[in-house]
Coordinates of C-alpha atoms in Angstrom, one line a residue:
M2 CA 73.6 -55.5 345.0
P3 CA 75.8 -53.6 347.5
G4 CA 77.6 -56.8 348.6
V5 CA 78.8 -57.6 345.1
S6 CA 79.8 -54.0 344.6
S7 CA 81.8 -54.0 347.8
F8 CA 83.5 -57.3 346.8
R9 CA 84.5 -55.9 343.4
S10 CA 85.8 -52.7 345.0
N11 CA 87.9 -54.6 347.5
L12 CA 89.2 -56.9 344.8
F13 CA 90.1 -54.0 342.6
R14 CA 92.0 -52.3 345.5
S15 CA 93.9 -55.6 346.2
V16 CA 95.0 -55.8 342.6
L17 CA 96.2 -52.2 342.7
G18 CA 98.1 -52.8 345.9
A19 CA 99.6 -56.1 344.7
S20 CA 100.8 -54.3 341.5
A21 CA 102.3 -51.5 343.5
G22 CA 104.1 -54.0 345.7
L23 CA 105.5 -56.0 342.8
L24 CA 106.7 -52.9 341.0
A25 CA 108.4 -51.7 344.2
A26 CA 110.1 -55.1 344.6
F27 CA 111.3 -54.8 341.0
A28 CA 112.7 -51.4 341.7
A29 CA 114.4 -52.6 344.9
L30 CA 116.1 -55.6 343.1
A31 CA 117.2 -53.4 340.1
V32 CA 118.8 -50.7 342.3
A33 CA 120.4 -53.4 344.4
A34 CA 121.8 -54.9 341.2
L35 CA 123.2 -51.6 340.2
A36 CA 124.8 -51.0 343.6
A37 CA 126.3 -54.6 343.5
G38 CA 127.8 -53.8 340.1
L39 CA 129.5 -50.8 341.6
V40 CA 130.5 -52.5 344.9
R41 CA 130.9 -56.3 344.4
P42 CA 128.6 -58.5 342.4
A43 CA 128.6 -61.2 345.1
A44 CA 127.1 -58.7 347.6
G45 CA 123.7 -58.6 345.8
P46 CA 120.8 -59.3 348.2
V47 CA 119.6 -62.5 346.5
T48 CA 123.1 -63.9 346.5
V49 CA 123.9 -63.0 350.2
V50 CA 120.4 -64.1 351.4
G51 CA 120.7 -67.3 349.4
G52 CA 124.1 -68.0 350.9
A53 CA 122.8 -67.4 354.4
V54 CA 119.9 -69.8 353.7
I55 CA 122.4 -72.5 352.4
D56 CA 124.6 -72.1 355.5
R57 CA 121.6 -72.5 357.8
T58 CA 119.9 -75.4 356.0
P59 CA 120.2 -78.8 357.7
A60 CA 122.4 -81.3 356.0
A61 CA 119.5 -83.6 355.3
V62 CA 117.6 -80.8 353.5
K63 CA 120.6 -79.9 351.4
D64 CA 121.0 -83.6 350.5
F65 CA 117.4 -83.7 349.4
A66 CA 117.8 -80.6 347.3
I67 CA 120.8 -82.2 345.5
R68 CA 118.9 -85.4 344.9
T69 CA 115.8 -83.6 343.7
F70 CA 117.2 -80.7 341.7
G71 CA 120.7 -82.0 340.9
E72 CA 123.0 -79.3 339.6
N73 CA 120.0 -77.0 339.3
D74 CA 119.7 -76.7 343.1
K75 CA 121.0 -73.2 343.1
T76 CA 118.6 -72.1 340.3
A77 CA 115.8 -73.6 342.4
L78 CA 116.9 -71.7 345.5
R79 CA 117.1 -68.4 343.6
L80 CA 113.6 -69.0 342.1
G81 CA 112.3 -69.9 345.6
I82 CA 113.8 -66.7 347.1
L83 CA 112.3 -64.6 344.3
A84 CA 108.9 -66.3 344.8
V85 CA 108.9 -65.6 348.5
L86 CA 109.9 -61.9 347.9
A87 CA 107.0 -61.6 345.4
L88 CA 104.5 -62.9 347.9
I89 CA 105.9 -60.5 350.6
A90 CA 105.8 -57.6 348.0
V91 CA 102.1 -58.3 347.3
A92 CA 101.3 -58.3 351.0
L93 CA 103.2 -55.0 351.6
G94 CA 101.6 -53.4 348.6
V95 CA 98.1 -54.2 349.8
L96 CA 99.1 -52.9 353.3
A97 CA 100.5 -49.7 351.8
L98 CA 97.1 -48.7 350.3
S99 CA 95.8 -48.0 353.8
H100 CA 99.1 -47.6 355.7
R101 CA 101.8 -46.2 353.4
R102 CA 104.4 -45.7 356.0
A103 CA 103.9 -49.3 357.4
G104 CA 104.2 -50.8 353.9
S105 CA 107.4 -48.8 353.1
G106 CA 108.8 -49.6 356.5
G107 CA 108.4 -53.3 355.7
V108 CA 110.5 -52.9 352.6
L109 CA 113.2 -51.2 354.6
L110 CA 113.1 -54.0 357.2
F111 CA 113.8 -56.5 354.5
G112 CA 116.7 -54.3 353.3
A113 CA 118.1 -54.5 356.8
V114 CA 117.9 -58.3 356.7
G115 CA 119.8 -58.3 353.4
A116 CA 122.4 -56.0 354.8
A117 CA 122.9 -58.2 357.9
A118 CA 123.2 -61.3 355.6
A119 CA 125.8 -59.5 353.5
L120 CA 127.9 -58.6 356.5
S121 CA 127.7 -62.1 358.0
R122 CA 129.1 -63.9 354.9
P123 CA 132.5 -65.4 355.3
D124 CA 133.8 -63.6 352.2
S125 CA 132.4 -60.2 353.3
A126 CA 134.5 -57.3 352.1
G127 CA 133.3 -55.0 354.9
L128 CA 130.5 -52.4 355.3
G129 CA 130.4 -51.8 351.5
D130 CA 128.7 -55.2 351.1
A131 CA 125.6 -53.8 352.9
L132 CA 125.2 -51.0 350.3
P133 CA 123.3 -53.0 347.7
S134 CA 120.6 -54.2 350.1
I135 CA 120.3 -50.8 351.7
A136 CA 120.1 -48.9 348.4
G137 CA 117.6 -51.4 347.0
A138 CA 115.4 -51.1 350.1
V139 CA 115.4 -47.3 350.0
A140 CA 114.5 -47.3 346.3
G141 CA 111.7 -49.9 346.9
A142 CA 110.3 -48.1 349.9
L143 CA 110.1 -44.8 347.9
A144 CA 108.5 -46.5 344.9
L145 CA 105.9 -48.2 347.1
Y146 CA 105.0 -45.0 348.9
V147 CA 104.5 -43.1 345.6
L148 CA 102.6 -45.9 343.9
A149 CA 100.4 -46.5 346.9
S150 CA 99.6 -42.8 347.1
K151 CA 98.4 -42.9 343.5
A152 CA 96.5 -46.1 343.9
A153 CA 94.7 -45.1 347.1
P154 CA 91.1 -43.8 346.8
G155 CA 90.6 -40.1 346.8
P156 CA 87.9 -38.1 348.6
V157 CA 84.3 -38.7 347.7
P158 CA 83.3 -36.3 344.9
V159 CA 80.9 -33.5 346.1
R160 CA 77.7 -33.2 344.2
V161 CA 77.0 -29.6 343.2
P162 CA 73.3 -28.8 343.4
V163 CA 71.6 -27.8 340.1
P164 CA 69.2 -24.8 340.4
V165 CA 66.9 -26.2 337.8
P166 CA 64.6 -28.9 339.2
V167 CA 65.5 -32.3 337.8
P168 CA 64.2 -35.7 338.6
E169 CA 65.8 -37.4 341.6
P170 CA 68.4 -39.8 340.3
V171 CA 68.1 -43.5 341.3
P172 CA 71.1 -44.4 343.4
T173 CA 73.4 -47.0 341.9
P174 CA 74.7 -49.8 344.0
A175 CA 78.1 -48.2 344.0
D176 CA 76.8 -44.9 345.2
A177 CA 74.6 -46.5 347.8
D178 CA 77.7 -48.3 349.2
G179 CA 79.5 -45.0 349.4
R180 CA 82.5 -46.2 347.3
H181 CA 83.4 -46.4 343.7
D182 CA 87.2 -47.0 343.7
A183 CA 87.3 -47.7 340.0
E184 CA 86.2 -44.1 339.4
R185 CA 88.0 -42.5 342.3
W186 CA 91.6 -43.7 342.1
N187 CA 94.2 -41.6 340.3
R188 CA 94.5 -43.7 337.2
R189 CA 96.7 -41.4 335.2
G190 CA 99.0 -40.7 338.2
F191 CA 99.3 -44.5 339.0
L192 CA 100.0 -45.5 335.4
T193 CA 102.6 -42.7 335.0
A194 CA 104.3 -43.6 338.3
A195 CA 104.3 -47.3 337.3
G196 CA 105.8 -46.5 333.9
V197 CA 108.5 -44.4 335.4
T198 CA 109.2 -47.2 337.9
V199 CA 109.5 -49.8 335.3
A200 CA 111.7 -47.7 333.0
A201 CA 114.0 -46.6 335.7
S202 CA 114.3 -50.0 337.3
A203 CA 115.0 -51.7 333.9
S204 CA 117.7 -49.2 333.2
A205 CA 119.3 -49.6 336.6
G206 CA 119.1 -53.4 336.4
A207 CA 120.7 -53.4 332.9
L208 CA 123.5 -51.0 334.0
G209 CA 124.1 -53.2 337.1
T210 CA 124.4 -56.3 334.9
F211 CA 126.8 -54.5 332.6
L212 CA 129.0 -53.3 335.5
S213 CA 129.0 -56.8 337.1
G214 CA 130.1 -58.3 333.8
R215 CA 132.9 -55.8 333.5
K216 CA 134.2 -56.7 336.9
G217 CA 134.6 -60.3 335.7
Q218 CA 136.3 -59.3 332.4
G219 CA 139.7 -59.2 333.9
A220 CA 139.3 -62.8 335.2
V221 CA 138.0 -64.0 331.8
A222 CA 140.9 -62.3 330.0
S223 CA 143.4 -63.8 332.4
R224 CA 142.1 -67.3 331.8
A225 CA 142.0 -66.8 328.0
N226 CA 145.6 -65.6 328.0
L227 CA 146.9 -68.3 330.3
M228 CA 149.3 -70.8 328.7
L229 CA 149.7 -73.9 330.6
P230 CA 153.3 -75.3 330.7
Q231 CA 154.1 -78.9 329.8
P232 CA 154.1 -81.3 332.8
A233 CA 157.4 -82.5 334.2
S234 CA 155.7 -85.8 334.9
P235 CA 153.1 -86.5 332.2
A236 CA 150.2 -88.8 332.7
P237 CA 150.6 -92.3 331.2
A238 CA 148.6 -92.9 328.1
V239 CA 145.2 -94.4 328.8
P240 CA 145.2 -98.0 327.6
A241 CA 143.1 -98.6 324.5
G242 CA 141.4 -101.4 326.4
A243 CA 140.3 -99.0 329.2
R244 CA 137.7 -97.4 326.9
L245 CA 134.8 -99.7 326.1
R246 CA 132.9 -99.0 322.9
I247 CA 129.5 -99.9 324.2
P248 CA 126.6 -97.6 323.7
G249 CA 125.3 -96.1 326.9
V250 CA 128.5 -96.6 329.0
T251 CA 129.9 -93.4 330.5
A252 CA 133.0 -92.2 328.7
F253 CA 136.3 -92.9 330.5
T254 CA 137.2 -89.2 330.4
T255 CA 134.5 -86.8 331.3
P256 CA 134.4 -83.6 329.2
N257 CA 134.7 -80.4 331.2
S258 CA 131.2 -79.3 330.1
D259 CA 129.7 -82.5 331.5
F260 CA 131.7 -82.7 334.7
Y261 CA 129.5 -82.6 337.8
R262 CA 129.3 -79.4 339.9
V263 CA 128.2 -79.5 343.5
D264 CA 129.1 -76.6 345.7
T265 CA 127.4 -73.8 347.7
A266 CA 128.4 -70.9 345.4
L267 CA 125.2 -69.1 344.1
T268 CA 127.5 -66.9 342.1
V269 CA 130.5 -68.6 340.5
P270 CA 133.6 -66.6 341.7
K271 CA 135.6 -65.1 338.8
V272 CA 139.2 -64.6 340.1
D273 CA 141.8 -62.7 338.1
A274 CA 144.8 -64.9 337.7
G275 CA 147.1 -61.9 337.9
T276 CA 145.9 -60.9 341.4
W277 CA 145.4 -64.4 342.8
R278 CA 147.5 -65.3 345.8
L279 CA 147.8 -68.5 347.9
R280 CA 148.9 -68.3 351.6
V281 CA 150.4 -71.3 353.4
H282 CA 150.6 -70.9 357.2
G283 CA 149.6 -72.4 360.5
E284 CA 150.7 -74.9 363.1
G285 CA 154.0 -76.7 362.3
V286 CA 154.6 -74.3 359.4
T287 CA 158.2 -73.1 360.0
R288 CA 158.5 -71.2 356.7
P289 CA 155.2 -69.5 355.8
R290 CA 154.8 -68.9 352.1
T291 CA 152.6 -66.8 349.7
Y292 CA 152.5 -67.9 346.1
T293 CA 151.4 -66.2 342.9
L294 CA 150.0 -68.3 340.0
D295 CA 153.2 -67.6 337.9
Q296 CA 155.3 -69.0 340.8
L297 CA 153.2 -72.2 340.8
L298 CA 153.3 -72.6 337.1
A299 CA 157.1 -72.2 337.2
R300 CA 157.4 -75.3 339.4
P301 CA 157.6 -78.9 338.1
L302 CA 154.0 -80.0 337.4
I303 CA 152.4 -83.4 337.4
E304 CA 149.6 -84.6 335.1
R305 CA 147.3 -87.4 336.2
D306 CA 144.0 -89.0 335.3
I307 CA 141.9 -88.9 338.6
T308 CA 138.3 -89.7 339.3
L309 CA 136.6 -87.3 341.7
T310 CA 133.5 -88.3 343.6
C311 CA 131.0 -86.1 345.5
V312 CA 129.9 -87.4 348.9
S313 CA 126.3 -86.5 347.9
N314 CA 126.4 -89.1 345.2
E315 CA 123.6 -91.7 345.9
V316 CA 124.1 -95.3 345.0
G317 CA 124.0 -95.3 341.2
G318 CA 124.2 -91.5 341.1
P319 CA 125.8 -89.1 338.5
Y320 CA 128.1 -87.0 340.7
I321 CA 131.4 -88.6 339.7
G322 CA 133.7 -87.9 336.8
T323 CA 137.3 -88.5 335.5
A324 CA 139.5 -85.8 334.1
R325 CA 143.2 -85.4 333.2
W326 CA 144.4 -82.9 335.8
L327 CA 147.6 -80.8 335.7
G328 CA 149.0 -79.3 338.9
V329 CA 151.6 -78.8 341.6
P330 CA 152.2 -81.7 344.0
L331 CA 150.8 -80.5 347.3
A332 CA 153.2 -82.5 349.4
D333 CA 156.1 -80.5 347.9
L334 CA 154.6 -77.2 349.0
L335 CA 153.9 -78.5 352.5
E336 CA 157.5 -79.8 352.9
E337 CA 158.9 -76.5 351.7
A338 CA 156.8 -74.8 354.4
G339 CA 158.3 -77.1 357.0
V340 CA 155.2 -79.3 357.5
V341 CA 155.8 -82.7 358.9
P342 CA 153.0 -85.4 358.8
P343 CA 151.7 -86.6 362.2
S344 CA 153.2 -90.1 361.7
R345 CA 156.7 -88.4 361.9
G346 CA 155.8 -86.2 364.8
G347 CA 154.2 -83.3 363.0
E348 CA 152.1 -80.8 365.0
A349 CA 149.2 -80.5 362.6
D350 CA 146.9 -83.3 361.5
Q351 CA 144.4 -81.2 359.5
L352 CA 144.9 -78.9 356.5
V353 CA 142.1 -76.4 356.2
A354 CA 141.7 -75.1 352.6
R355 CA 139.8 -71.8 352.2
S356 CA 138.1 -70.6 349.1
V357 CA 137.7 -67.0 348.0
D358 CA 134.0 -67.3 348.9
G359 CA 134.8 -68.4 352.4
M360 CA 134.2 -72.1 352.0
T361 CA 136.4 -74.3 354.2
L362 CA 137.4 -77.9 353.7
G363 CA 139.5 -80.0 356.0
S364 CA 141.9 -82.8 354.8
P365 CA 144.0 -85.2 356.8
V366 CA 147.7 -84.1 356.5
E367 CA 148.8 -87.7 356.6
D368 CA 146.8 -88.4 353.5
L369 CA 148.2 -85.4 351.7
M370 CA 151.8 -86.5 352.3
D371 CA 151.6 -90.3 352.0
G372 CA 152.8 -90.4 348.3
R373 CA 149.4 -90.1 346.5
D374 CA 149.0 -87.5 343.8
A375 CA 147.4 -84.8 345.9
M376 CA 147.8 -81.5 344.0
L377 CA 146.9 -77.9 343.5
A378 CA 145.4 -78.3 340.0
V379 CA 145.7 -75.5 337.4
G380 CA 144.6 -77.5 334.3
M381 CA 141.7 -79.8 333.4
N382 CA 141.6 -81.9 330.3
G383 CA 144.2 -79.9 328.5
E384 CA 143.0 -76.4 329.3
P385 CA 143.0 -74.0 332.3
L386 CA 140.4 -74.8 334.9
P387 CA 136.9 -73.7 334.0
F388 CA 135.5 -71.0 336.3
D389 CA 132.8 -73.6 337.5
H390 CA 135.6 -75.9 338.5
G391 CA 137.9 -73.5 340.4
F392 CA 139.9 -71.3 338.2
P393 CA 142.7 -70.4 338.7
V394 CA 143.6 -73.1 341.2
R395 CA 141.8 -75.8 343.0
M396 CA 142.8 -78.6 345.3
L397 CA 142.2 -82.3 344.8
V398 CA 143.2 -85.4 346.7
P399 CA 142.7 -88.9 345.1
G400 CA 140.7 -91.3 347.3
L401 CA 138.9 -88.6 349.4
Y402 CA 135.4 -87.3 348.8
G403 CA 135.3 -83.8 347.5
Y404 CA 133.9 -82.2 350.6
V405 CA 137.1 -83.0 352.5
S406 CA 139.6 -82.4 349.7
A407 CA 138.5 -80.6 346.5
C408 CA 138.5 -76.9 347.5
K409 CA 137.8 -74.8 344.4
W410 CA 139.0 -71.2 344.1
I411 CA 141.5 -71.9 346.8
T412 CA 143.3 -68.9 348.3
D413 CA 144.5 -70.0 351.8
I414 CA 146.0 -73.1 353.3
E415 CA 146.1 -73.3 357.1
L416 CA 147.6 -76.2 359.1
T417 CA 145.8 -77.0 362.3
T418 CA 144.3 -80.0 364.1
F419 CA 140.9 -81.7 363.9
D420 CA 140.4 -81.0 367.6
A421 CA 140.9 -77.3 367.1
Y422 CA 138.8 -76.6 364.1
D423 CA 135.7 -78.0 362.3
A424 CA 135.5 -77.1 358.6
Y425 CA 132.2 -76.0 357.0
W426 CA 130.6 -79.5 356.3
V427 CA 131.8 -81.0 359.6
K428 CA 129.9 -78.3 361.4
R429 CA 126.8 -79.6 359.5
A430 CA 126.9 -83.2 360.6
W431 CA 129.3 -84.7 358.0
A432 CA 132.2 -86.8 359.0
R433 CA 135.7 -85.3 359.5
R434 CA 137.4 -88.1 357.5
A435 CA 135.8 -89.5 354.3
P436 CA 137.7 -91.9 352.1
V437 CA 135.9 -92.9 349.0
K438 CA 133.9 -96.1 349.3
T439 CA 134.0 -99.0 346.8
Q440 CA 131.1 -98.5 344.5
S441 CA 129.7 -99.7 341.1
R442 CA 127.0 -98.5 338.8
I443 CA 125.0 -99.9 335.9
D444 CA 124.9 -97.5 333.0
T445 CA 123.1 -99.6 330.5
P446 CA 120.4 -100.8 330.3
K447 CA 118.6 -97.9 332.0
P448 CA 116.0 -98.4 334.7
F449 CA 112.6 -99.6 333.2
A450 CA 114.2 -100.2 329.8
R451 CA 112.4 -102.7 327.6
P452 CA 115.2 -104.6 325.8
A453 CA 114.4 -107.4 323.3
A454 CA 115.0 -111.0 324.4
G455 CA 118.4 -112.5 323.5
T456 CA 121.8 -111.1 324.3
V457 CA 121.7 -107.9 326.2
V458 CA 124.9 -106.1 327.1
V459 CA 124.9 -104.9 330.7
A460 CA 127.7 -102.4 331.3
G461 CA 128.9 -99.6 333.6
V462 CA 131.7 -98.3 335.8
A463 CA 133.1 -99.2 339.2
W464 CA 135.5 -97.2 341.4
A465 CA 137.6 -97.4 344.6
Q466 CA 140.2 -94.7 344.3
R467 CA 143.6 -95.6 345.8
R468 CA 142.7 -99.3 345.8
G469 CA 141.5 -100.0 342.3
I470 CA 138.9 -102.5 341.1
T471 CA 139.8 -106.1 340.6
R472 CA 136.4 -107.7 340.1
V473 CA 132.8 -106.9 339.1
Q474 CA 129.9 -109.3 339.4
I475 CA 126.4 -109.3 338.1
R476 CA 123.3 -111.0 339.5
V477 CA 120.0 -111.3 337.7
D478 CA 117.0 -111.6 340.1
D479 CA 118.0 -114.0 342.8
G480 CA 120.3 -116.1 340.6
P481 CA 124.0 -116.7 341.3
W482 CA 126.7 -114.0 340.9
Q483 CA 128.3 -113.9 337.4
E484 CA 131.7 -112.5 336.5
A485 CA 131.7 -109.4 334.4
D486 CA 134.4 -108.6 331.9
L487 CA 136.7 -105.8 333.1
A488 CA 138.2 -103.1 330.9
D489 CA 141.9 -102.5 331.3
Q490 CA 142.7 -100.6 334.5
A491 CA 144.1 -97.1 333.7
G492 CA 145.3 -96.5 337.3
L493 CA 144.3 -97.0 340.9
D494 CA 142.8 -93.5 341.1
T495 CA 140.4 -93.9 338.2
W496 CA 137.2 -95.7 337.7
R497 CA 137.1 -98.9 335.7
Q498 CA 134.6 -99.9 333.0
W499 CA 133.0 -103.3 332.9
S500 CA 130.5 -105.3 330.8
Y501 CA 128.5 -108.5 330.9
R502 CA 126.7 -110.3 328.1
W503 CA 123.3 -111.4 329.5
N504 CA 121.1 -114.0 327.8
A505 CA 117.8 -112.2 328.6
T506 CA 114.5 -114.0 328.8
P507 CA 111.1 -112.4 328.5
G508 CA 109.6 -110.8 331.6
G509 CA 110.6 -108.5 334.4
H510 CA 114.1 -108.8 335.8
T511 CA 116.2 -107.0 338.4
I512 CA 119.9 -106.7 337.6
T513 CA 122.3 -106.0 340.4
V514 CA 126.0 -105.2 340.4
R515 CA 128.8 -105.3 343.0
A516 CA 132.5 -104.7 342.9
T517 CA 135.6 -105.9 344.7
D518 CA 138.5 -103.5 345.3
G519 CA 142.3 -104.1 345.2
T520 CA 142.4 -105.0 348.9
G521 CA 139.9 -107.9 348.3
Q522 CA 137.1 -106.0 350.0
V523 CA 133.7 -106.7 348.5
Q524 CA 131.3 -103.8 348.1
T525 CA 128.9 -103.9 351.0
E526 CA 125.2 -104.6 350.4
R527 CA 124.3 -102.5 353.4
R528 CA 122.4 -99.4 352.2
T529 CA 123.3 -96.1 353.9
R530 CA 122.5 -92.5 353.1
T531 CA 125.0 -90.1 351.9
I532 CA 125.2 -88.5 355.3
P533 CA 127.6 -88.6 357.1
D534 CA 130.4 -90.1 355.0
G535 CA 129.0 -91.3 351.7
A536 CA 126.3 -93.7 350.4
S537 CA 126.8 -97.5 350.3
G538 CA 124.9 -100.4 348.9
W539 CA 124.4 -102.3 345.6
H540 CA 123.1 -100.6 342.6
S541 CA 120.3 -102.4 340.7
V542 CA 117.9 -101.7 337.8
F543 CA 114.6 -103.2 336.8
V544 CA 114.0 -104.0 333.2
T545 CA 111.2 -105.7 331.2
V546 CA 112.5 -108.0 328.5
T547 CA 110.1 -108.2 325.5

């Protein structure tokens, strides 16, 4: 059956081509990892392309990714990039069987894309950042060319006539079709080339990982050796009554390992504390300053319990946490630099904080100098900042969502105006100003829980940083609002726990919560999305009482 033979032959060729393409992609990524280890780990092609994708992704799509994947959104992006690269590698591998130069040229083209992405990043260190993508592409193109040459069919074997008369052989379907790739491809040559490619690529990738790790060792050592000074202004003790001992309720203080992380960094920056610098400059700055970490640590430090909230937190969402922060009052640094708030005739109304990875966040100068505990934090829950949360220094401002205040890995402070400059998220449809909204959340019972009839403890947290929480109410189904019991208030800038003892009756019930802040403003029922300035609405859970 010639048709079946032809199908099998084409399938076999496709498998060989796909294998060649995937092996070439492996070689490209491994050599790129090695080059990144030599140049700068953050210049790896997956990282720079991923960063470019994040920068060009619409705000609504980013919000969807955070809702869907949570703190695993970056892992999902990396896997997605690798999956796309694998599909492209398969296609180029199949193409290379017939057109080796075209297939190898496709690999080089993707290297050019990676190089362009590297040079376009806000934190680009120059032309050297293009080297990993270029080196990887060259290695991948060479690997594909060699592998395709070994996998391509060779010339049809020539039959040598035998002088002794023999019976005429019956042609097999493969001979009749004129092809027999399974017998004609260079099996030994392909397997040898594949083995060399795998071995060399694995070695290059391992060496690249080792070199990248070594580049971060200085930062790791600097954090391990950092001794935080005692605060000049310690945080008041958290009242015993502020911590409810109810199973299922979020702890008042969030452990560092559980604190939410939402940012755009595919690779967490590891900054050496010894080489870190902070520059303060811009409009209205009469005395520009550059600080080292030691200089900041030598200043009087404040310690405060502060709740941080991400603007991507949906109603009832998890992107909120409370920690005990240690840091330098930001207002003091600004005053030393000659900055005057707009209410007193100052030129600048916006502070733009820049991270080592190029992220920019814009905060209202008035809010930073109105007496609240805005700070450049160096410590979190009694230890130096974890790398995930901004070591060696991050900024935080009570009462503002993180995207306009909580710059991690901060390295530059520029004073300007909102009219003159739009920070990263503002360019992507988020609001320029974003005070935290009054919100509340039911922690227990969980949605679709099946508690037994009788007394059921409903409990959770509520927050309205800078205003505090004075009242929490619970409603079951369409019944009247009932007063919940409030835990002691630890401060205006922290969340507040609450509880309500519900006499639950059998059947399905919807439990809803709302809070009132210190100004008397009741949490709005109106549901809004997180874009452009944070979600609003009442949180509710459905349970079935048995």
